[in-house]
Amino acid sequence: MKEAIMTGSFKTLSTSSRYIALLALMSLSVISPVAAADDVISIELNKTDETEQGCRPLFVFDNQSDHQLNAFQIELVLFDQKGVYSRQILLDMAPLYREKKVVASFLISETSCEDIGSMLVNGLPRCANSAGDDLDCLAFLDVSSKSTIPLEK
């Protein structure tokens, strides 16, 4: 909690003015109830499989937040080996249940895994809890990769 430093001008205020000033200072230290400090949603690029149709990345989603996510869309951008934009994919991974891991894979057609230099979670266009309230999930998103392809945010 933030501490107020009393200056000479604070001491000269009336009792009611001091009370209002202290309330204002205390309101600055209130934490938003949207996300607790220990809320984490992890996305891990676990591995990639080369298929005849294209690359199939396998992701592990771990929702260690206090929210069941009934909406969770990921805007994923692929870059080639030279770091040049290749394509953009929108994934809908909902629902993500709280304190639950989910494994998901999808096909990136006509793209070899060897041609992908990196993947970027460019944004989360839609993230909402079970009540339908929008959340700033990007604030507590953690990404990692066990693959040779880096996953970044």
JSON list of C-alpha atoms in Angstrom, two decimals:
[
{"chain": "A", "resi": 1, "resn": "MET", "atom": "CA", "xyz": [0.00, 0.00, 0.00]},
{"chain": "A", "resi": 2, "resn": "LYS", "atom": "CA", "xyz": [1.29, 3.45, -0.88]},
{"chain": "A", "resi": 3, "resn": "GLU", "atom": "CA", "xyz": [2.20, 5.70, 2.02]},
{"chain": "A", "resi": 4, "resn": "ALA", "atom": "CA", "xyz": [1.15, 9.32, 2.17]},
{"chain": "A", "resi": 5, "resn": "ILE", "atom": "CA", "xyz": [3.85, 11.78, 3.11]},
{"chain": "A", "resi": 6, "resn": "MET", "atom": "CA", "xyz": [2.46, 14.50, 5.35]},
{"chain": "A", "resi": 7, "resn": "THR", "atom": "CA", "xyz": [3.70, 17.94, 4.47]},
{"chain": "A", "resi": 8, "resn": "GLY", "atom": "CA", "xyz": [3.09, 21.18, 6.29]},
{"chain": "A", "resi": 9, "resn": "SER", "atom": "CA", "xyz": [0.16, 22.06, 4.03]},
{"chain": "A", "resi": 10, "resn": "PHE", "atom": "CA", "xyz": [-1.55, 18.72, 4.81]},
{"chain": "A", "resi": 11, "resn": "LYS", "atom": "CA", "xyz": [-1.36, 19.43, 8.56]},
{"chain": "A", "resi": 12, "resn": "THR", "atom": "CA", "xyz": [-3.14, 22.77, 8.12]},
{"chain": "A", "resi": 13, "resn": "LEU", "atom": "CA", "xyz": [-6.21, 21.22, 6.44]},
{"chain": "A", "resi": 14, "resn": "SER", "atom": "CA", "xyz": [-9.42, 20.80, 8.39]},
{"chain": "A", "resi": 15, "resn": "THR", "atom": "CA", "xyz": [-10.32, 17.33, 9.69]},
{"chain": "A", "resi": 16, "resn": "SER", "atom": "CA", "xyz": [-12.90, 16.74, 6.95]},
{"chain": "A", "resi": 17, "resn": "SER", "atom": "CA", "xyz": [-10.48, 17.91, 4.24]},
{"chain": "A", "resi": 18, "resn": "ARG", "atom": "CA", "xyz": [-7.78, 15.56, 5.60]},
{"chain": "A", "resi": 19, "resn": "TYR", "atom": "CA", "xyz": [-10.30, 12.69, 5.53]},
{"chain": "A", "resi": 20, "resn": "ILE", "atom": "CA", "xyz": [-11.20, 13.40, 1.89]},
{"chain": "A", "resi": 21, "resn": "ALA", "atom": "CA", "xyz": [-7.51, 13.70, 0.95]},
{"chain": "A", "resi": 22, "resn": "LEU", "atom": "CA", "xyz": [-6.70, 10.38, 2.64]},
{"chain": "A", "resi": 23, "resn": "LEU", "atom": "CA", "xyz": [-9.60, 8.67, 0.85]},
{"chain": "A", "resi": 24, "resn": "ALA", "atom": "CA", "xyz": [-8.31, 10.01, -2.46]},
{"chain": "A", "resi": 25, "resn": "LEU", "atom": "CA", "xyz": [-4.79, 8.71, -1.73]},
{"chain": "A", "resi": 26, "resn": "MET", "atom": "CA", "xyz": [-6.12, 5.31, -0.66]},
{"chain": "A", "resi": 27, "resn": "SER", "atom": "CA", "xyz": [-8.13, 4.99, -3.88]},
{"chain": "A", "resi": 28, "resn": "LEU", "atom": "CA", "xyz": [-4.88, 5.22, -5.87]},
{"chain": "A", "resi": 29, "resn": "SER", "atom": "CA", "xyz": [-3.68, 1.95, -4.37]},
{"chain": "A", "resi": 30, "resn": "VAL", "atom": "CA", "xyz": [-6.77, -0.11, -5.17]},
{"chain": "A", "resi": 31, "resn": "ILE", "atom": "CA", "xyz": [-6.01, -3.02, -7.51]},
{"chain": "A", "resi": 32, "resn": "SER", "atom": "CA", "xyz": [-8.36, -3.70, -10.39]},
{"chain": "A", "resi": 33, "resn": "PRO", "atom": "CA", "xyz": [-10.56, -6.73, -9.71]},
{"chain": "A", "resi": 34, "resn": "VAL", "atom": "CA", "xyz": [-10.30, -7.88, -13.36]},
{"chain": "A", "resi": 35, "resn": "ALA", "atom": "CA", "xyz": [-7.14, -9.94, -12.89]},
{"chain": "A", "resi": 36, "resn": "ALA", "atom": "CA", "xyz": [-5.47, -11.12, -9.71]},
{"chain": "A", "resi": 37, "resn": "ALA", "atom": "CA", "xyz": [-1.69, -10.82, -9.51]},
{"chain": "A", "resi": 38, "resn": "ASP", "atom": "CA", "xyz": [-1.26, -14.58, -9.82]},
{"chain": "A", "resi": 39, "resn": "ASP", "atom": "CA", "xyz": [-3.55, -14.99, -12.86]},
{"chain": "A", "resi": 40, "resn": "VAL", "atom": "CA", "xyz": [-1.64, -16.64, -15.72]},
{"chain": "A", "resi": 41, "resn": "ILE", "atom": "CA", "xyz": [-2.75, -18.04, -19.04]},
{"chain": "A", "resi": 42, "resn": "SER", "atom": "CA", "xyz": [0.11, -19.96, -20.64]},
{"chain": "A", "resi": 43, "resn": "ILE", "atom": "CA", "xyz": [0.41, -20.86, -24.29]},
{"chain": "A", "resi": 44, "resn": "GLU", "atom": "CA", "xyz": [3.20, -23.26, -25.13]},
{"chain": "A", "resi": 45, "resn": "LEU", "atom": "CA", "xyz": [4.16, -24.26, -28.66]},
{"chain": "A", "resi": 46, "resn": "ASN", "atom": "CA", "xyz": [4.98, -27.83, -27.69]},
{"chain": "A", "resi": 47, "resn": "LYS", "atom": "CA", "xyz": [6.01, -29.29, -31.06]},
{"chain": "A", "resi": 48, "resn": "THR", "atom": "CA", "xyz": [5.39, -29.19, -34.78]},
{"chain": "A", "resi": 49, "resn": "ASP", "atom": "CA", "xyz": [4.65, -32.09, -37.11]},
{"chain": "A", "resi": 50, "resn": "GLU", "atom": "CA", "xyz": [5.35, -31.99, -40.83]},
{"chain": "A", "resi": 51, "resn": "THR", "atom": "CA", "xyz": [2.52, -33.49, -42.89]},
{"chain": "A", "resi": 52, "resn": "GLU", "atom": "CA", "xyz": [1.85, -33.79, -46.61]},
{"chain": "A", "resi": 53, "resn": "GLN", "atom": "CA", "xyz": [-0.74, -31.01, -46.30]},
{"chain": "A", "resi": 54, "resn": "GLY", "atom": "CA", "xyz": [1.47, -28.62, -44.31]},
{"chain": "A", "resi": 55, "resn": "CYS", "atom": "CA", "xyz": [2.74, -27.90, -40.81]},
{"chain": "A", "resi": 56, "resn": "ARG", "atom": "CA", "xyz": [0.74, -29.00, -37.78]},
{"chain": "A", "resi": 57, "resn": "PRO", "atom": "CA", "xyz": [1.77, -27.14, -34.60]},
{"chain": "A", "resi": 58, "resn": "LEU", "atom": "CA", "xyz": [0.66, -28.57, -31.26]},
{"chain": "A", "resi": 59, "resn": "PHE", "atom": "CA", "xyz": [-0.11, -26.07, -28.49]},
{"chain": "A", "resi": 60, "resn": "VAL", "atom": "CA", "xyz": [-0.66, -26.54, -24.75]},
{"chain": "A", "resi": 61, "resn": "PHE", "atom": "CA", "xyz": [-3.00, -23.97, -23.17]},
{"chain": "A", "resi": 62, "resn": "ASP", "atom": "CA", "xyz": [-2.91, -23.74, -19.38]},
{"chain": "A", "resi": 63, "resn": "ASN", "atom": "CA", "xyz": [-5.52, -21.46, -17.79]},
{"chain": "A", "resi": 64, "resn": "GLN", "atom": "CA", "xyz": [-4.27, -20.76, -14.27]},
{"chain": "A", "resi": 65, "resn": "SER", "atom": "CA", "xyz": [-6.49, -17.71, -13.88]},
{"chain": "A", "resi": 66, "resn": "ASP", "atom": "CA", "xyz": [-9.57, -17.31, -11.72]},
{"chain": "A", "resi": 67, "resn": "HIS", "atom": "CA", "xyz": [-11.70, -17.11, -14.87]},
{"chain": "A", "resi": 68, "resn": "GLN", "atom": "CA", "xyz": [-13.38, -19.67, -17.06]},
{"chain": "A", "resi": 69, "resn": "LEU", "atom": "CA", "xyz": [-12.90, -18.18, -20.51]},
{"chain": "A", "resi": 70, "resn": "ASN", "atom": "CA", "xyz": [-15.96, -18.66, -22.70]},
{"chain": "A", "resi": 71, "resn": "ALA", "atom": "CA", "xyz": [-14.34, -16.53, -25.41]},
{"chain": "A", "resi": 72, "resn": "PHE", "atom": "CA", "xyz": [-10.64, -16.79, -26.24]},
{"chain": "A", "resi": 73, "resn": "GLN", "atom": "CA", "xyz": [-9.46, -15.82, -29.72]},
{"chain": "A", "resi": 74, "resn": "ILE", "atom": "CA", "xyz": [-5.81, -15.60, -30.67]},
{"chain": "A", "resi": 75, "resn": "GLU", "atom": "CA", "xyz": [-4.42, -13.60, -33.57]},
{"chain": "A", "resi": 76, "resn": "LEU", "atom": "CA", "xyz": [-1.31, -15.54, -34.57]},
{"chain": "A", "resi": 77, "resn": "VAL", "atom": "CA", "xyz": [1.19, -14.09, -37.07]},
{"chain": "A", "resi": 78, "resn": "LEU", "atom": "CA", "xyz": [3.73, -16.31, -38.84]},
{"chain": "A", "resi": 79, "resn": "PHE", "atom": "CA", "xyz": [7.11, -15.05, -40.03]},
{"chain": "A", "resi": 80, "resn": "ASP", "atom": "CA", "xyz": [9.45, -16.86, -42.42]},
{"chain": "A", "resi": 81, "resn": "GLN", "atom": "CA", "xyz": [13.08, -17.74, -41.68]},
{"chain": "A", "resi": 82, "resn": "LYS", "atom": "CA", "xyz": [14.16, -14.21, -42.66]},
{"chain": "A", "resi": 83, "resn": "GLY", "atom": "CA", "xyz": [11.67, -12.57, -40.27]},
{"chain": "A", "resi": 84, "resn": "VAL", "atom": "CA", "xyz": [9.34, -11.50, -43.07]},
{"chain": "A", "resi": 85, "resn": "TYR", "atom": "CA", "xyz": [5.56, -11.65, -42.53]},
{"chain": "A", "resi": 86, "resn": "SER", "atom": "CA", "xyz": [4.13, -14.84, -44.01]},
{"chain": "A", "resi": 87, "resn": "ARG", "atom": "CA", "xyz": [0.50, -15.11, -42.91]},
{"chain": "A", "resi": 88, "resn": "GLN", "atom": "CA", "xyz": [-1.99, -14.38, -40.17]},
{"chain": "A", "resi": 89, "resn": "ILE", "atom": "CA", "xyz": [-4.30, -16.89, -38.48]},
{"chain": "A", "resi": 90, "resn": "LEU", "atom": "CA", "xyz": [-7.24, -16.35, -36.12]},
{"chain": "A", "resi": 91, "resn": "LEU", "atom": "CA", "xyz": [-7.76, -19.21, -33.66]},
{"chain": "A", "resi": 92, "resn": "ASP", "atom": "CA", "xyz": [-10.83, -19.67, -31.46]},
{"chain": "A", "resi": 93, "resn": "MET", "atom": "CA", "xyz": [-9.75, -21.73, -28.45]},
{"chain": "A", "resi": 94, "resn": "ALA", "atom": "CA", "xyz": [-12.76, -21.27, -26.16]},
{"chain": "A", "resi": 95, "resn": "PRO", "atom": "CA", "xyz": [-13.78, -22.51, -23.76]},
{"chain": "A", "resi": 96, "resn": "LEU", "atom": "CA", "xyz": [-10.71, -22.55, -21.53]},
{"chain": "A", "resi": 97, "resn": "TYR", "atom": "CA", "xyz": [-11.71, -23.83, -18.10]},
{"chain": "A", "resi": 98, "resn": "ARG", "atom": "CA", "xyz": [-9.97, -22.42, -15.03]},
{"chain": "A", "resi": 99, "resn": "GLU", "atom": "CA", "xyz": [-7.06, -24.46, -13.66]},
{"chain": "A", "resi": 100, "resn": "LYS", "atom": "CA", "xyz": [-7.19, -26.76, -16.71]},
{"chain": "A", "resi": 101, "resn": "LYS", "atom": "CA", "xyz": [-4.71, -27.64, -19.46]},
{"chain": "A", "resi": 102, "resn": "VAL", "atom": "CA", "xyz": [-5.88, -28.18, -23.03]},
{"chain": "A", "resi": 103, "resn": "VAL", "atom": "CA", "xyz": [-3.90, -29.54, -25.97]},
{"chain": "A", "resi": 104, "resn": "ALA", "atom": "CA", "xyz": [-4.83, -28.30, -29.44]},
{"chain": "A", "resi": 105, "resn": "SER", "atom": "CA", "xyz": [-3.37, -28.60, -32.91]},
{"chain": "A", "resi": 106, "resn": "PHE", "atom": "CA", "xyz": [-4.35, -27.26, -36.30]},
{"chain": "A", "resi": 107, "resn": "LEU", "atom": "CA", "xyz": [-3.08, -27.49, -39.86]},
{"chain": "A", "resi": 108, "resn": "ILE", "atom": "CA", "xyz": [-1.24, -24.62, -41.51]},
{"chain": "A", "resi": 109, "resn": "SER", "atom": "CA", "xyz": [-1.94, -25.74, -45.05]},
{"chain": "A", "resi": 110, "resn": "GLU", "atom": "CA", "xyz": [0.65, -25.43, -47.82]},
{"chain": "A", "resi": 111, "resn": "THR", "atom": "CA", "xyz": [3.30, -24.27, -45.33]},
{"chain": "A", "resi": 112, "resn": "SER", "atom": "CA", "xyz": [6.28, -26.37, -44.32]},
{"chain": "A", "resi": 113, "resn": "CYS", "atom": "CA", "xyz": [7.33, -26.22, -40.67]},
{"chain": "A", "resi": 114, "resn": "GLU", "atom": "CA", "xyz": [10.89, -25.55, -41.89]},
{"chain": "A", "resi": 115, "resn": "ASP", "atom": "CA", "xyz": [9.66, -22.36, -43.57]},
{"chain": "A", "resi": 116, "resn": "ILE", "atom": "CA", "xyz": [8.31, -20.88, -40.31]},
{"chain": "A", "resi": 117, "resn": "GLY", "atom": "CA", "xyz": [10.93, -18.77, -38.56]},
{"chain": "A", "resi": 118, "resn": "SER", "atom": "CA", "xyz": [8.76, -17.61, -35.65]},
{"chain": "A", "resi": 119, "resn": "MET", "atom": "CA", "xyz": [5.18, -17.18, -34.43]},
{"chain": "A", "resi": 120, "resn": "LEU", "atom": "CA", "xyz": [3.81, -14.08, -32.74]},
{"chain": "A", "resi": 121, "resn": "VAL", "atom": "CA", "xyz": [0.70, -13.81, -30.58]},
{"chain": "A", "resi": 122, "resn": "ASN", "atom": "CA", "xyz": [-0.19, -10.46, -32.12]},
{"chain": "A", "resi": 123, "resn": "GLY", "atom": "CA", "xyz": [-3.28, -10.02, -30.00]},
{"chain": "A", "resi": 124, "resn": "LEU", "atom": "CA", "xyz": [-6.29, -11.52, -28.30]},
{"chain": "A", "resi": 125, "resn": "PRO", "atom": "CA", "xyz": [-9.24, -9.97, -30.18]},
{"chain": "A", "resi": 126, "resn": "ARG", "atom": "CA", "xyz": [-11.77, -11.65, -27.92]},
{"chain": "A", "resi": 127, "resn": "CYS", "atom": "CA", "xyz": [-11.29, -12.76, -24.32]},
{"chain": "A", "resi": 128, "resn": "ALA", "atom": "CA", "xyz": [-14.31, -12.98, -22.02]},
{"chain": "A", "resi": 129, "resn": "ASN", "atom": "CA", "xyz": [-15.18, -14.79, -18.81]},
{"chain": "A", "resi": 130, "resn": "SER", "atom": "CA", "xyz": [-18.22, -17.02, -18.22]},
{"chain": "A", "resi": 131, "resn": "ALA", "atom": "CA", "xyz": [-20.36, -13.95, -17.43]},
{"chain": "A", "resi": 132, "resn": "GLY", "atom": "CA", "xyz": [-19.49, -12.47, -20.83]},
{"chain": "A", "resi": 133, "resn": "ASP", "atom": "CA", "xyz": [-17.32, -9.69, -19.38]},
{"chain": "A", "resi": 134, "resn": "ASP", "atom": "CA", "xyz": [-14.37, -8.75, -21.59]},
{"chain": "A", "resi": 135, "resn": "LEU", "atom": "CA", "xyz": [-10.97, -9.24, -19.94]},
{"chain": "A", "resi": 136, "resn": "ASP", "atom": "CA", "xyz": [-7.50, -7.93, -20.74]},
{"chain": "A", "resi": 137, "resn": "CYS", "atom": "CA", "xyz": [-6.04, -11.42, -21.06]},
{"chain": "A", "resi": 138, "resn": "LEU", "atom": "CA", "xyz": [-2.94, -10.15, -22.84]},
{"chain": "A", "resi": 139, "resn": "ALA", "atom": "CA", "xyz": [-1.86, -8.63, -19.51]},
{"chain": "A", "resi": 140, "resn": "PHE", "atom": "CA", "xyz": [-1.54, -12.07, -17.89]},
{"chain": "A", "resi": 141, "resn": "LEU", "atom": "CA", "xyz": [-0.54, -14.09, -20.97]},
{"chain": "A", "resi": 142, "resn": "ASP", "atom": "CA", "xyz": [2.69, -16.07, -20.85]},
{"chain": "A", "resi": 143, "resn": "VAL", "atom": "CA", "xyz": [4.08, -17.71, -24.00]},
{"chain": "A", "resi": 144, "resn": "SER", "atom": "CA", "xyz": [6.88, -20.23, -24.52]},
{"chain": "A", "resi": 145, "resn": "SER", "atom": "CA", "xyz": [8.11, -22.81, -27.00]},
{"chain": "A", "resi": 146, "resn": "LYS", "atom": "CA", "xyz": [9.64, -26.27, -26.75]},
{"chain": "A", "resi": 147, "resn": "SER", "atom": "CA", "xyz": [9.78, -26.36, -30.54]},
{"chain": "A", "resi": 148, "resn": "THR", "atom": "CA", "xyz": [12.58, -25.05, -32.74]},
{"chain": "A", "resi": 149, "resn": "ILE", "atom": "CA", "xyz": [10.11, -22.31, -33.73]},
{"chain": "A", "resi": 150, "resn": "PRO", "atom": "CA", "xyz": [10.00, -19.44, -31.20]},
{"chain": "A", "resi": 151, "resn": "LEU", "atom": "CA", "xyz": [6.60, -18.25, -29.90]},
{"chain": "A", "resi": 152, "resn": "GLU", "atom": "CA", "xyz": [6.51, -14.60, -28.83]},
{"chain": "A", "resi": 153, "resn": "LYS", "atom": "CA", "xyz": [4.00, -11.99, -27.67]}
]
